[in-house]
Each structure stands twice: as C-alpha cells, then as structure tokens.
PDB file of C-alpha atoms in Angstrom:
ATOM      1  CA  MET F   1      -7.126  -2.451  44.871  1.00 97.00           C
ATOM      2  CA  ARG F   2      -7.682  -5.493  43.016  1.00 97.00           C
ATOM      3  CA  ALA F   3      -6.268  -5.506  40.046  1.00 98.00           C
ATOM      4  CA  VAL F   4      -5.290  -7.811  36.272  1.00 98.00           C
ATOM      5  CA  LEU F   5      -1.340  -8.631  36.107  1.00 97.00           C
ATOM      6  CA  ILE F   6       0.270  -9.945  33.253  1.00 96.00           C
ATOM      7  CA  GLU F   7       3.574 -10.737  35.044  1.00 95.00           C
ATOM      8  CA  ALA F   8       5.156 -12.414  31.904  1.00 94.00           C
ATOM      9  CA  PRO F   9       4.237 -13.914  28.182  1.00 94.00           C
ATOM     10  CA  GLY F  10       1.133 -16.407  28.800  1.00 92.00           C
ATOM     11  CA  ARG F  11       1.173 -15.693  32.831  1.00 95.00           C
ATOM     12  CA  ILE F  12      -2.084 -13.901  34.043  1.00 95.00           C
ATOM     13  CA  ARG F  13      -2.802 -13.309  37.922  1.00 95.00           C
ATOM     14  CA  LEU F  14      -5.460 -11.206  40.194  1.00 96.00           C
ATOM     15  CA  THR F  15      -3.375  -9.419  42.581  1.00 97.00           C
ATOM     16  CA  THR F  16      -3.681  -6.421  44.990  1.00 97.00           C
ATOM     17  CA  LEU F  17      -2.223  -3.365  44.500  1.00 97.00           C
ATOM     18  CA  SER F  18      -1.943  -0.054  46.120  1.00 96.00           C
ATOM     19  CA  ASP F  19      -4.325   2.433  45.589  1.00 95.00           C
ATOM     20  CA  PRO F  20      -3.239   5.229  43.055  1.00 96.00           C
ATOM     21  CA  THR F  21      -2.432   8.827  43.588  1.00 96.00           C
ATOM     22  CA  PRO F  22      -2.571  10.927  40.777  1.00 98.00           C
ATOM     23  CA  GLY F  23       0.084  13.193  39.301  1.00 97.00           C
ATOM     24  CA  PRO F  24      -0.405  17.027  39.149  1.00 98.00           C
ATOM     25  CA  ARG F  25      -2.329  16.976  35.465  1.00 98.00           C
ATOM     26  CA  ASP F  26      -3.727  13.197  36.336  1.00 98.00           C
ATOM     27  CA  VAL F  27      -6.968  11.853  37.350  1.00 98.00           C
ATOM     28  CA  VAL F  28      -7.539   8.672  38.919  1.00 98.00           C
ATOM     29  CA  ILE F  29     -10.936   6.628  37.676  1.00 98.00           C
ATOM     30  CA  GLY F  30     -13.066   4.003  39.517  1.00 98.00           C
ATOM     31  CA  VAL F  31     -13.357   1.631  36.511  1.00 98.00           C
ATOM     32  CA  ALA F  32     -16.318   1.167  35.278  1.00 98.00           C
ATOM     33  CA  ALA F  33     -15.786  -1.317  32.568  1.00 98.00           C
ATOM     34  CA  CYS F  34     -12.722  -2.431  30.339  1.00 98.00           C
ATOM     35  CA  GLY F  35     -12.894  -4.111  27.031  1.00 98.00           C
ATOM     36  CA  LEU F  36     -10.577  -6.572  25.998  1.00 97.00           C
ATOM     37  CA  CYS F  37      -9.508  -6.350  22.221  1.00 92.00           C
ATOM     38  CA  GLY F  38      -6.988  -8.195  19.701  1.00 89.00           C
ATOM     39  CA  THR F  39      -3.870  -6.249  20.967  1.00 90.00           C
ATOM     40  CA  ASP F  40      -4.212  -7.450  24.157  1.00 94.00           C
ATOM     41  CA  LEU F  41      -3.915 -10.846  22.858  1.00 92.00           C
ATOM     42  CA  HIS F  42      -0.530  -9.784  21.925  1.00 90.00           C
ATOM     43  CA  ILE F  43       0.148  -7.902  24.705  1.00 93.00           C
ATOM     44  CA  LEU F  44       0.123 -11.023  26.737  1.00 92.00           C
ATOM     45  CA  GLN F  45       2.790 -12.504  24.795  1.00 90.00           C
ATOM     46  CA  GLY F  46       5.136  -9.527  25.402  1.00 87.00           C
ATOM     47  CA  GLU F  47       4.389  -7.816  21.762  1.00 88.00           C
ATOM     48  CA  CYS F  48       3.053  -4.408  20.919  1.00 86.00           C
ATOM     49  CA  GLY F  49       5.617  -2.586  22.775  1.00 88.00           C
ATOM     50  CA  ALA F  50       4.225  -4.292  26.323  1.00 91.00           C
ATOM     51  CA  LEU F  51       6.262  -3.460  29.119  1.00 92.00           C
ATOM     52  CA  LEU F  52       5.916  -6.288  31.121  1.00 95.00           C
ATOM     53  CA  PRO F  53       4.818  -7.004  34.210  1.00 96.00           C
ATOM     54  CA  ILE F  54       1.795  -4.932  33.441  1.00 97.00           C
ATOM     55  CA  VAL F  55      -1.808  -4.305  34.367  1.00 98.00           C
ATOM     56  CA  PRO F  56      -3.078  -4.221  31.196  1.00 98.00           C
ATOM     57  CA  GLY F  57      -6.302  -2.735  29.802  1.00 98.00           C
ATOM     58  CA  HIS F  58      -6.599   0.245  27.272  1.00 98.00           C
ATOM     59  CA  GLU F  59     -10.120   0.327  26.639  1.00 98.00           C
ATOM     60  CA  PHE F  60     -11.424   1.646  29.730  1.00 98.00           C
ATOM     61  CA  ALA F  61     -14.102   4.374  31.285  1.00 98.00           C
ATOM     62  CA  GLY F  62     -15.265   4.798  34.896  1.00 98.00           C
ATOM     63  CA  GLU F  63     -15.924   7.661  37.769  1.00 98.00           C
ATOM     64  CA  ILE F  64     -13.301  10.023  38.559  1.00 98.00           C
ATOM     65  CA  VAL F  65     -12.716   9.678  42.365  1.00 98.00           C
ATOM     66  CA  ALA F  66      -9.704  11.899  42.593  1.00 98.00           C
ATOM     67  CA  THR F  67      -8.066  14.813  40.488  1.00 98.00           C
ATOM     68  CA  GLY F  68      -4.371  16.292  40.714  1.00 98.00           C
ATOM     69  CA  THR F  69      -3.529  19.605  41.975  1.00 97.00           C
ATOM     70  CA  ARG F  70      -3.118  21.127  38.222  1.00 98.00           C
ATOM     71  CA  VAL F  71      -6.191  19.313  36.744  1.00 98.00           C
ATOM     72  CA  THR F  72      -8.982  21.768  35.643  1.00 95.00           C
ATOM     73  CA  GLY F  73     -12.230  21.216  33.387  1.00 93.00           C
ATOM     74  CA  LEU F  74     -12.870  17.939  35.556  1.00 98.00           C
ATOM     75  CA  ALA F  75     -14.141  16.896  38.979  1.00 98.00           C
ATOM     76  CA  VAL F  76     -14.543  14.086  41.178  1.00 98.00           C
ATOM     77  CA  GLY F  77     -17.945  12.409  39.975  1.00 98.00           C
ATOM     78  CA  ASP F  78     -17.675  13.334  36.578  1.00 98.00           C
ATOM     79  CA  ARG F  79     -17.862  10.459  33.982  1.00 98.00           C
ATOM     80  CA  VAL F  80     -15.060   9.663  31.353  1.00 98.00           C
ATOM     81  CA  ALA F  81     -14.109   7.547  28.878  1.00 98.00           C
ATOM     82  CA  VAL F  82     -10.235   7.444  28.551  1.00 98.00           C
ATOM     83  CA  ASP F  83      -8.004   7.729  25.270  1.00 98.00           C
ATOM     84  CA  PRO F  84      -4.499   5.392  26.408  1.00 98.00           C
ATOM     85  CA  SER F  85      -2.507   6.743  23.681  1.00 98.00           C
ATOM     86  CA  LEU F  86       0.861   8.612  25.632  1.00 98.00           C
ATOM     87  CA  TYR F  87       3.180  10.653  23.026  1.00 97.00           C
ATOM     88  CA  CYS F  88       6.314  12.135  23.942  1.00 97.00           C
ATOM     89  CA  GLN F  89       5.807  15.773  22.265  1.00 95.00           C
ATOM     90  CA  GLU F  90       9.294  15.805  21.420  1.00 97.00           C
ATOM     91  CA  CYS F  91      10.051  13.680  18.483  1.00 98.00           C
ATOM     92  CA  ARG F  92      10.046  14.180  15.360  1.00 98.00           C
ATOM     93  CA  TYR F  93       6.591  12.627  14.604  1.00 98.00           C
ATOM     94  CA  CYS F  94       5.340  14.044  17.692  1.00 98.00           C
ATOM     95  CA  ARG F  95       6.341  17.424  16.350  1.00 98.00           C
ATOM     96  CA  LEU F  96       4.401  16.605  12.762  1.00 97.00           C
ATOM     97  CA  GLY F  97       1.026  16.115  14.562  1.00 97.00           C
ATOM     98  CA  ARG F  98       1.640  12.221  14.055  1.00 97.00           C
ATOM     99  CA  GLY F  99       1.496  11.076  17.559  1.00 97.00           C
ATOM    100  CA  ASN F 100       0.164   7.991  16.775  1.00 97.00           C
ATOM    101  CA  LEU F 101       3.816   7.241  15.136  1.00 97.00           C
ATOM    102  CA  CYS F 102       5.528   8.756  18.187  1.00 98.00           C
ATOM    103  CA  ASP F 103       9.181   7.560  18.980  1.00 97.00           C
ATOM    104  CA  ARG F 104       8.856   6.586  22.387  1.00 96.00           C
ATOM    105  CA  ARG F 105       4.963   6.202  21.910  1.00 95.00           C
ATOM    106  CA  GLY F 106       3.474   4.401  24.977  1.00 97.00           C
ATOM    107  CA  ALA F 107      -0.252   3.801  26.206  1.00 97.00           C
ATOM    108  CA  LEU F 108      -1.745   2.933  29.226  1.00 98.00           C
ATOM    109  CA  GLY F 109      -2.304  -0.671  29.799  1.00 97.00           C
ATOM    110  CA  VAL F 110       0.503  -1.190  27.542  1.00 97.00           C
ATOM    111  CA  THR F 111       3.873   0.577  28.813  1.00 97.00           C
ATOM    112  CA  VAL F 112       1.879   1.879  32.241  1.00 97.00           C
ATOM    113  CA  PRO F 113      -0.666   0.478  34.376  1.00 98.00           C
ATOM    114  CA  GLY F 114      -4.058   0.262  32.569  1.00 98.00           C
ATOM    115  CA  GLY F 115      -7.987  -0.263  33.259  1.00 98.00           C
ATOM    116  CA  ALA F 116      -8.534  -3.675  34.226  1.00 98.00           C
ATOM    117  CA  ALA F 117      -8.200  -2.782  38.222  1.00 98.00           C
ATOM    118  CA  GLU F 118     -10.669  -1.065  40.457  1.00 98.00           C
ATOM    119  CA  TYR F 119      -8.871   2.161  39.924  1.00 98.00           C
ATOM    120  CA  ALA F 120      -6.533   3.387  37.129  1.00 98.00           C
ATOM    121  CA  VAL F 121      -4.816   6.687  36.817  1.00 98.00           C
ATOM    122  CA  ALA F 122      -4.955   8.874  33.012  1.00 98.00           C
ATOM    123  CA  PRO F 123      -4.001  12.147  31.943  1.00 98.00           C
ATOM    124  CA  ALA F 124      -7.082  14.611  32.374  1.00 98.00           C
ATOM    125  CA  ALA F 125      -6.155  15.673  29.079  1.00 97.00           C
ATOM    126  CA  ASN F 126      -6.762  12.080  27.890  1.00 98.00           C
ATOM    127  CA  CYS F 127     -10.351  12.125  29.012  1.00 98.00           C
ATOM    128  CA  ALA F 128     -13.761  12.562  27.540  1.00 98.00           C
ATOM    129  CA  ARG F 129     -16.208  13.356  29.870  1.00 98.00           C
ATOM    130  CA  LEU F 130     -19.475  11.518  28.878  1.00 98.00           C
ATOM    131  CA  PRO F 131     -23.049  12.973  28.370  1.00 98.00           C
ATOM    132  CA  GLU F 132     -25.992  11.981  30.807  1.00 97.00           C
ATOM    133  CA  HIS F 133     -27.412   9.339  28.324  1.00 98.00           C
ATOM    134  CA  VAL F 134     -24.308   7.340  27.888  1.00 98.00           C
ATOM    135  CA  ASP F 135     -23.998   4.334  29.831  1.00 98.00           C
ATOM    136  CA  THR F 136     -20.443   4.429  31.770  1.00 98.00           C
ATOM    137  CA  ARG F 137     -20.525   0.381  31.412  1.00 98.00           C
ATOM    138  CA  ASP F 138     -21.326   0.955  27.651  1.00 98.00           C
ATOM    139  CA  ALA F 139     -18.182   3.617  26.813  1.00 98.00           C
ATOM    140  CA  PRO F 140     -15.204   1.222  26.616  1.00 98.00           C
ATOM    141  CA  LEU F 141     -16.172   0.914  22.907  1.00 98.00           C
ATOM    142  CA  ILE F 142     -15.245   4.547  22.433  1.00 98.00           C
ATOM    143  CA  GLU F 143     -11.440   3.434  22.213  1.00 98.00           C
ATOM    144  CA  PRO F 144     -11.591   1.130  19.425  1.00 98.00           C
ATOM    145  CA  LEU F 145     -13.764   3.095  17.732  1.00 98.00           C
ATOM    146  CA  SER F 146     -11.523   6.048  17.713  1.00 98.00           C
ATOM    147  CA  CYS F 147      -9.215   3.341  15.961  1.00 98.00           C
ATOM    148  CA  ALA F 148     -12.106   3.609  13.164  1.00 98.00           C
ATOM    149  CA  VAL F 149     -12.048   6.519  12.787  1.00 98.00           C
ATOM    150  CA  ARG F 150      -8.562   7.336  11.965  1.00 98.00           C
ATOM    151  CA  GLY F 151      -9.145   4.269   9.353  1.00 98.00           C
ATOM    152  CA  TYR F 152     -11.461   6.400   7.868  1.00 96.00           C
ATOM    153  CA  ASP F 153      -9.002   9.296   7.399  1.00 97.00           C
ATOM    154  CA  VAL F 154      -6.694   7.522   6.350  1.00 97.00           C
ATOM    155  CA  LEU F 155      -9.227   6.052   3.701  1.00 95.00           C
ATOM    156  CA  GLY F 156     -10.520   9.523   3.029  1.00 90.00           C
ATOM    157  CA  SER F 157     -13.043   7.318   0.909  1.00 79.00           C
ATOM    158  CA  ARG F 158     -14.971   8.851  -2.240  1.00 83.00           C
ATOM    159  CA  LEU F 159     -18.960   8.725  -2.440  1.00 93.00           C
ATOM    160  CA  GLY F 160     -19.985   5.609  -3.968  1.00 97.00           C
ATOM    161  CA  ALA F 161     -17.356   3.367  -3.448  1.00 97.00           C
ATOM    162  CA  GLU F 162     -17.568  -0.378  -3.151  1.00 98.00           C
ATOM    163  CA  VAL F 163     -16.272  -1.850   0.365  1.00 98.00           C
ATOM    164  CA  LEU F 164     -14.880  -5.482   0.932  1.00 98.00           C
ATOM    165  CA  ILE F 165     -14.169  -5.794   4.832  1.00 98.00           C
ATOM    166  CA  TYR F 166     -12.063  -9.530   5.676  1.00 98.00           C
ATOM    167  CA  GLY F 167     -13.633  -9.703   9.526  1.00 98.00           C
ATOM    168  CA  ALA F 168     -16.745  -9.427  11.335  1.00 97.00           C
ATOM    169  CA  GLY F 169     -15.289  -9.073  14.862  1.00 96.00           C
ATOM    170  CA  THR F 170     -15.432  -5.742  16.314  1.00 96.00           C
ATOM    171  CA  MET F 171     -13.384  -4.196  14.595  1.00 97.00           C
ATOM    172  CA  GLY F 172     -14.456  -5.291  11.109  1.00 98.00           C
ATOM    173  CA  LEU F 173     -18.152  -4.454  12.372  1.00 98.00           C
ATOM    174  CA  MET F 174     -17.133  -0.881  13.516  1.00 98.00           C
ATOM    175  CA  MET F 175     -15.629  -0.014  10.021  1.00 98.00           C
ATOM    176  CA  LEU F 176     -19.272  -1.822   8.489  1.00 98.00           C
ATOM    177  CA  GLU F 177     -20.964   0.994  10.869  1.00 98.00           C
ATOM    178  CA  LEU F 178     -18.622   3.482   9.390  1.00 97.00           C
ATOM    179  CA  ALA F 179     -18.655   2.897   5.649  1.00 97.00           C
ATOM    180  CA  LYS F 180     -22.320   2.739   5.662  1.00 95.00           C
ATOM    181  CA  ARG F 181     -22.295   6.274   6.870  1.00 94.00           C
ATOM    182  CA  THR F 182     -19.386   7.605   4.745  1.00 93.00           C
ATOM    183  CA  GLY F 183     -21.426   6.974   1.242  1.00 94.00           C
ATOM    184  CA  ALA F 184     -20.419   3.637   0.404  1.00 97.00           C
ATOM    185  CA  ALA F 185     -22.522   1.719  -2.255  1.00 97.00           C
ATOM    186  CA  SER F 186     -22.208  -1.383  -0.878  1.00 98.00           C
ATOM    187  CA  VAL F 187     -20.201  -2.993   1.991  1.00 98.00           C
ATOM    188  CA  ASP F 188     -19.423  -6.876   2.081  1.00 98.00           C
ATOM    189  CA  ILE F 189     -18.064  -8.787   4.715  1.00 98.00           C
ATOM    190  CA  VAL F 190     -16.003 -11.870   4.312  1.00 98.00           C
ATOM    191  CA  GLU F 191     -16.080 -13.874   7.831  1.00 98.00           C
ATOM    192  CA  ILE F 192     -15.612 -17.279   8.634  1.00 96.00           C
ATOM    193  CA  ASN F 193     -16.720 -17.368  11.938  1.00 95.00           C
ATOM    194  CA  PRO F 194     -20.922 -18.147  11.654  1.00 95.00           C
ATOM    195  CA  ALA F 195     -22.208 -16.041  14.411  1.00 95.00           C
ATOM    196  CA  ARG F 196     -20.191 -13.351  13.141  1.00 96.00           C
ATOM    197  CA  LEU F 197     -21.061 -13.726   9.707  1.00 96.00           C
ATOM    198  CA  ALA F 198     -24.717 -13.632  11.388  1.00 96.00           C
ATOM    199  CA  THR F 199     -23.900 -10.667  12.985  1.00 97.00           C
ATOM    200  CA  ALA F 200     -22.780  -8.708  10.269  1.00 97.00           C
ATOM    201  CA  GLY F 201     -25.863  -9.603   8.231  1.00 96.00           C
ATOM    202  CA  SER F 202     -28.304  -8.343  10.860  1.00 97.00           C
ATOM    203  CA  LEU F 203     -26.207  -5.061  10.815  1.00 97.00           C
ATOM    204  CA  GLY F 204     -27.151  -4.233   7.282  1.00 96.00           C
ATOM    205  CA  CYS F 205     -24.332  -4.714   5.259  1.00 98.00           C
ATOM    206  CA  THR F 206     -24.897  -5.489   1.593  1.00 98.00           C
ATOM    207  CA  ARG F 207     -23.731  -8.900   1.167  1.00 98.00           C
ATOM    208  CA  ALA F 208     -21.754 -11.602   3.996  1.00 97.00           C
ATOM    209  CA  ALA F 209     -19.866 -14.631   2.739  1.00 98.00           C
ATOM    210  CA  ARG F 210     -17.088 -17.084   4.385  1.00 98.00           C
ATOM    211  CA  SER F 211     -15.107 -16.138   1.536  1.00 97.00           C
ATOM    212  CA  ALA F 212     -14.666 -13.233  -1.129  1.00 98.00           C
ATOM    213  CA  GLU F 213     -14.958 -16.143  -4.009  1.00 96.00           C
ATOM    214  CA  GLU F 214     -18.884 -16.986  -3.332  1.00 97.00           C
ATOM    215  CA  LEU F 215     -19.006 -12.468  -3.801  1.00 97.00           C
ATOM    216  CA  ASP F 216     -18.064 -13.420  -7.526  1.00 94.00           C
ATOM    217  CA  GLN F 217     -17.143  -9.710  -8.022  1.00 97.00           C
ATOM    218  CA  PRO F 218     -14.344 -10.299 -10.643  1.00 96.00           C
ATOM    219  CA  ARG F 219     -13.332  -6.400 -11.431  1.00 96.00           C
ATOM    220  CA  GLY F 220     -12.663  -6.531  -7.823  1.00 98.00           C
ATOM    221  CA  TRP F 221     -13.580  -3.618  -4.888  1.00 98.00           C
ATOM    222  CA  ASP F 222     -12.936   0.161  -4.911  1.00 98.00           C
ATOM    223  CA  VAL F 223     -11.660  -0.092  -0.799  1.00 98.00           C
ATOM    224  CA  VAL F 224     -10.615  -3.492   0.801  1.00 98.00           C
ATOM    225  CA  ILE F 225     -10.025  -3.401   4.231  1.00 98.00           C
ATOM    226  CA  ASP F 226      -8.340  -6.200   6.369  1.00 98.00           C
ATOM    227  CA  ALA F 227      -9.495  -6.054   9.583  1.00 98.00           C
ATOM    228  CA  THR F 228      -8.178  -9.666  10.897  1.00 96.00           C
ATOM    229  CA  GLY F 229      -4.598  -9.569  10.910  1.00 95.00           C
ATOM    230  CA  ASP F 230      -4.611 -13.334   9.584  1.00 96.00           C
ATOM    231  CA  ALA F 231      -2.101 -13.729   6.660  1.00 97.00           C
ATOM    232  CA  ALA F 232      -4.260 -15.701   4.450  1.00 97.00           C
ATOM    233  CA  ALA F 233      -7.074 -13.232   4.839  1.00 98.00           C
ATOM    234  CA  ILE F 234      -4.630 -10.100   3.994  1.00 98.00           C
ATOM    235  CA  GLN F 235      -2.918 -12.343   1.094  1.00 98.00           C
ATOM    236  CA  ASP F 236      -6.763 -12.892  -0.473  1.00 98.00           C
ATOM    237  CA  GLY F 237      -7.729  -9.134   0.395  1.00 98.00           C
ATOM    238  CA  LEU F 238      -4.375  -7.859  -1.890  1.00 98.00           C
ATOM    239  CA  ARG F 239      -5.788  -9.650  -4.820  1.00 97.00           C
ATOM    240  CA  ARG F 240      -9.435  -8.208  -4.325  1.00 98.00           C
ATOM    241  CA  ILE F 241      -8.472  -4.669  -4.997  1.00 98.00           C
ATOM    242  CA  ALA F 242     -10.302  -3.185  -8.421  1.00 98.00           C
ATOM    243  CA  LYS F 243      -8.454  -0.466 -10.309  1.00 98.00           C
ATOM    244  CA  ALA F 244      -7.354   2.452  -9.114  1.00 97.00           C
ATOM    245  CA  GLY F 245      -8.553   1.244  -5.418  1.00 97.00           C
ATOM    246  CA  THR F 246      -7.233   1.216  -2.002  1.00 98.00           C
ATOM    247  CA  PHE F 247      -6.059  -1.335   0.432  1.00 98.00           C
ATOM    248  CA  LEU F 248      -6.175  -0.656   4.361  1.00 98.00           C
ATOM    249  CA  GLN F 249      -4.341  -2.525   6.717  1.00 98.00           C
ATOM    250  CA  PHE F 250      -5.944  -2.223   9.977  1.00 98.00           C
ATOM    251  CA  GLY F 251      -6.207  -5.269  11.875  1.00 96.00           C
ATOM    252  CA  VAL F 252      -3.089  -6.043  13.957  1.00 92.00           C
ATOM    253  CA  SER F 253      -0.831  -9.336  12.617  1.00 91.00           C
ATOM    254  CA  ALA F 254       1.753 -10.383  14.668  1.00 87.00           C
ATOM    255  CA  ALA F 255       5.631  -8.847  13.635  1.00 87.00           C
ATOM    256  CA  THR F 256       6.360 -11.778  12.031  1.00 92.00           C
ATOM    257  CA  THR F 257       3.274 -11.673   9.302  1.00 94.00           C
ATOM    258  CA  THR F 258       4.482 -11.313   5.700  1.00 96.00           C
ATOM    259  CA  ALA F 259       2.341 -11.035   2.370  1.00 96.00           C
ATOM    260  CA  VAL F 260       3.226 -10.640  -1.273  1.00 97.00           C
ATOM    261  CA  ILE F 261       2.569  -7.953  -3.370  1.00 96.00           C
ATOM    262  CA  GLU F 262       2.196  -7.621  -7.496  1.00 96.00           C
ATOM    263  CA  PRO F 263       4.671  -4.491  -7.732  1.00 97.00           C
ATOM    264  CA  HIS F 264       3.529  -4.712 -11.597  1.00 98.00           C
ATOM    265  CA  ARG F 265      -0.289  -4.526 -10.799  1.00 97.00           C
ATOM    266  CA  VAL F 266       0.124  -1.629  -8.344  1.00 98.00           C
ATOM    267  CA  TYR F 267       1.987   0.173 -10.979  1.00 98.00           C
ATOM    268  CA  SER F 268      -0.226  -0.542 -13.912  1.00 98.00           C
ATOM    269  CA  HIS F 269      -3.807  -0.494 -11.774  1.00 98.00           C
ATOM    270  CA  GLU F 270      -2.284   3.014  -9.580  1.00 98.00           C
ATOM    271  CA  ILE F 271      -3.729   0.721  -6.512  1.00 98.00           C
ATOM    272  CA  THR F 272      -2.731   2.255  -3.259  1.00 98.00           C
ATOM    273  CA  ILE F 273      -1.949   0.133   0.130  1.00 98.00           C
ATOM    274  CA  THR F 274      -1.535   1.661   3.281  1.00 98.00           C
ATOM    275  CA  GLY F 275      -2.038   1.140   7.182  1.00 98.00           C
ATOM    276  CA  SER F 276      -3.439   3.063   9.975  1.00 97.00           C
ATOM    277  CA  MET F 277      -2.550   2.675  13.528  1.00 95.00           C
ATOM    278  CA  ALA F 278      -4.704   3.315  16.678  1.00 95.00           C
ATOM    279  CA  VAL F 279      -5.842   7.105  17.815  1.00 97.00           C
ATOM    280  CA  LEU F 280      -5.012  10.139  15.843  1.00 97.00           C
ATOM    281  CA  HIS F 281      -6.955  13.207  16.586  1.00 96.00           C
ATOM    282  CA  SER F 282      -9.866  10.963  16.262  1.00 98.00           C
ATOM    283  CA  TYR F 283     -11.240  10.333  20.164  1.00 98.00           C
ATOM    284  CA  GLU F 284     -13.341  12.888  20.742  1.00 97.00           C
ATOM    285  CA  ARG F 285     -14.755  12.514  17.510  1.00 98.00           C
ATOM    286  CA  ALA F 286     -15.476   9.152  18.357  1.00 98.00           C
ATOM    287  CA  ALA F 287     -16.993   9.907  21.435  1.00 98.00           C
ATOM    288  CA  GLY F 288     -19.130  12.570  19.824  1.00 98.00           C
ATOM    289  CA  LEU F 289     -20.475   9.301  17.501  1.00 98.00           C
ATOM    290  CA  PHE F 290     -20.986   7.035  19.984  1.00 98.00           C
ATOM    291  CA  ALA F 291     -23.074   9.578  22.113  1.00 98.00           C
ATOM    292  CA  ALA F 292     -25.456   9.533  18.718  1.00 98.00           C
ATOM    293  CA  GLY F 293     -25.645   5.960  18.621  1.00 97.00           C
ATOM    294  CA  VAL F 294     -23.564   5.285  16.066  1.00 97.00           C
ATOM    295  CA  LEU F 295     -23.134   1.597  17.737  1.00 97.00           C
ATOM    296  CA  ASP F 296     -25.462  -0.196  19.505  1.00 97.00           C
ATOM    297  CA  PRO F 297     -23.727  -1.256  22.675  1.00 98.00           C
ATOM    298  CA  ALA F 298     -26.200  -4.361  23.111  1.00 97.00           C
ATOM    299  CA  VAL F 299     -25.013  -5.670  19.411  1.00 97.00           C
ATOM    300  CA  PHE F 300     -21.009  -4.737  20.521  1.00 98.00           C
ATOM    301  CA  ILE F 301     -20.875  -6.129  23.937  1.00 98.00           C
ATOM    302  CA  THR F 302     -21.549  -9.824  23.952  1.00 97.00           C
ATOM    303  CA  HIS F 303     -19.742 -10.041  27.471  1.00 96.00           C
ATOM    304  CA  ARG F 304     -19.525  -8.597  30.786  1.00 98.00           C
ATOM    305  CA  LEU F 305     -17.679 -10.683  32.816  1.00 98.00           C
ATOM    306  CA  PRO F 306     -16.149  -9.909  36.688  1.00 98.00           C
ATOM    307  CA  LEU F 307     -12.668  -8.529  36.800  1.00 97.00           C
ATOM    308  CA  GLU F 308     -11.375 -11.850  38.396  1.00 96.00           C
ATOM    309  CA  HIS F 309     -12.727 -14.082  35.384  1.00 97.00           C
ATOM    310  CA  TYR F 310     -10.057 -11.527  33.284  1.00 97.00           C
ATOM    311  CA  PRO F 311      -8.129 -15.306  32.414  1.00 95.00           C
ATOM    312  CA  GLU F 312     -11.601 -16.919  31.283  1.00 96.00           C
ATOM    313  CA  ALA F 313     -12.364 -13.702  29.355  1.00 96.00           C
ATOM    314  CA  ILE F 314      -9.387 -13.656  27.294  1.00 95.00           C
ATOM    315  CA  GLU F 315      -9.620 -17.179  26.200  1.00 95.00           C
ATOM    316  CA  ARG F 316     -13.245 -16.282  25.573  1.00 95.00           C
ATOM    317  CA  PHE F 317     -11.579 -13.710  23.241  1.00 93.00           C
ATOM    318  CA  ALA F 318      -9.209 -15.733  21.616  1.00 92.00           C
ATOM    319  CA  SER F 319     -11.343 -18.525  20.846  1.00 93.00           C
ATOM    320  CA  GLY F 320     -14.023 -16.137  18.455  1.00 91.00           C
ATOM    321  CA  GLU F 321     -16.553 -16.377  20.938  1.00 91.00           C
ATOM    322  CA  GLY F 322     -19.009 -13.313  20.799  1.00 91.00           C
ATOM    323  CA  GLN F 323     -18.000  -9.803  20.197  1.00 94.00           C
ATOM    324  CA  LYS F 324     -16.726  -7.193  22.787  1.00 97.00           C
ATOM    325  CA  ILE F 325     -15.961  -9.170  26.123  1.00 97.00           C
ATOM    326  CA  VAL F 326     -15.402  -6.271  29.229  1.00 98.00           C
ATOM    327  CA  VAL F 327     -14.612  -6.982  32.361  1.00 98.00           C
ATOM    328  CA  VAL F 328     -16.232  -4.997  35.336  1.00 98.00           C
ATOM    329  CA  PRO F 329     -14.388  -4.497  38.897  1.00 95.00           C
TER     330      PRO F 329
END
C-alpha cells in the first residue's frame, strides 16, 4: 500500500508498505480521508510523544475491509470514523477513568501507524459507525470535534457566559460552534489571519477582531479559551479573564512555551486556569453531534489533496492557509 512516512524530524516521504493485517480485536480500514492538524506539525518534529519513523494521521475515516477473529458488532463494508486514542488500561490514571492522562498513552498516527495511508489498522472498540447521511470523506472532522467536546466538559460552562476565543482555525471555530450551543451569551473571536477572521464572522460569532484590545471589554470575559498554542496569545488571554472567570488552555503549545501568571489576581478574583488534553469519553458524543449537523463540512474542510501531496498539504497548513486540510488516498 501507499503511505506517508515521517522518517525523522522534518523528513517526509511517500513510500510503499505491506498491506496491514488485523489483530484479533482489530479492523483494517480502507482510508477515505485523513485530516491534518496542529499536532501533526509537532509530530513532524518528533514532539508529542511521536515514535519516528511513523505513518502519521490521527484524524481519519473509511470503510472496513477486514476484521479480526474476535471482532463483533462491526463487519466488512461498515463505514467508520476512528478514535486514535490508545490507553494501557493499567496505570493509575486509566483506573481513575482518565485515560487521556495515561502514563503510557499512545495514539494511531503518533506511536503506531495512522491514517495517512491507503489502509490503517485500528482497534474495533475505537471505531464509530457512520450513519448513511454522513459522507465518509467528511468524517475526519469527528476527531477534532471530540477534542472540543472534551474542552467543554472541562469548562462546565454556565448559561449566559461571555466567551472569548483566541484563534479561528479549525479548533477555535469548533469551540465557537459549541459555545453557541451551550448557552453562551456572547462569543468573541480574536484572530490575525483575515480569511479565518471572516470565516468566524460568517459562522455567527458576536464580534471578531485582530486583538482583544479592539473589543473594548475592560471587565474581561467569563471564559477565555486559547486555541492557538501561541505564547503571545496565551499571555494576552490570561489578562482578559473576568472575576470568577476561567481560562482554558486548549491549543497545543511547544513544550518550551511559557507564560506568566499573576498569583494575587488569581487569588483575589478567584480565577480558574485549566487545560484540556485530547479525547476523553467524548468521541461517541462528537460523532452524534456531527451526524446531527453541528458543523458544516463545506466550511471546515477547505482543501482536499491526494495522499502523495502530503508534504504540500502540511506546508499549506503550517502557513495558515484555509481551515481543515485533508488528504485522500
């Protein structure tokens, strides 16, 4: 089969690998589409726990072409989207139901081969069957949506909150769409990319601006979400939290990124600073939301490129072009 291989930090090539075979509880999926995201940029540099060389791709969907001997509930021909999460089920955090914090956490496309290939192996338990009306080529959006759902689980937002989101990439816009549906009184967006700022406006954010200063809200916001991972955005966002407000670190930063907090302000204003990491008990719910139309794939997926154009696709993504970019085997 044809597959993308990240050989070493910064080195990608298209190669040919043997067709995979399923383990007893696995399925083999003929990949219909595989999405790229910010985590892939970190994986390309050998970060985020990536085990190089690796076939990337943790956002993918397709049709089952083979099943393991102990698989029940799924069959050849079923169309599925895949939760890439792999947990040890033995460490303290797995036993506490916090698998996303697993001491030996892995993921398809990070520690084992992923979906940037013609075929991919996945645990049957990680597959969500797609209803007839959902296009398999759009279903890679379910994985990032499941991360956004997890973010809102962490926030536990109350009705009527005023929300500020930094970043109008795929994840920022998904947080916008969920904020609109979780009772926010207003949802403002800060984004420096003009095209993405325009998309945020078209999706119905309350206000969109290139900086929070332009929004003129001295009291701050009840909920501030960073969906950029950028140090300057994070630092600015920490200044914008209202009394009794919450700051959510949702964007993926480099491991060396730092920000400064004001402990007295955190204390005196009873501010909460928290984070949300990947998927946790949220994939099935995200699949349900996606099937119900919470996202418009035509807005979120702006580029569909052949698998062999993966290096070009990741360059386009890194430059901030469009929204979600998917590759198609």
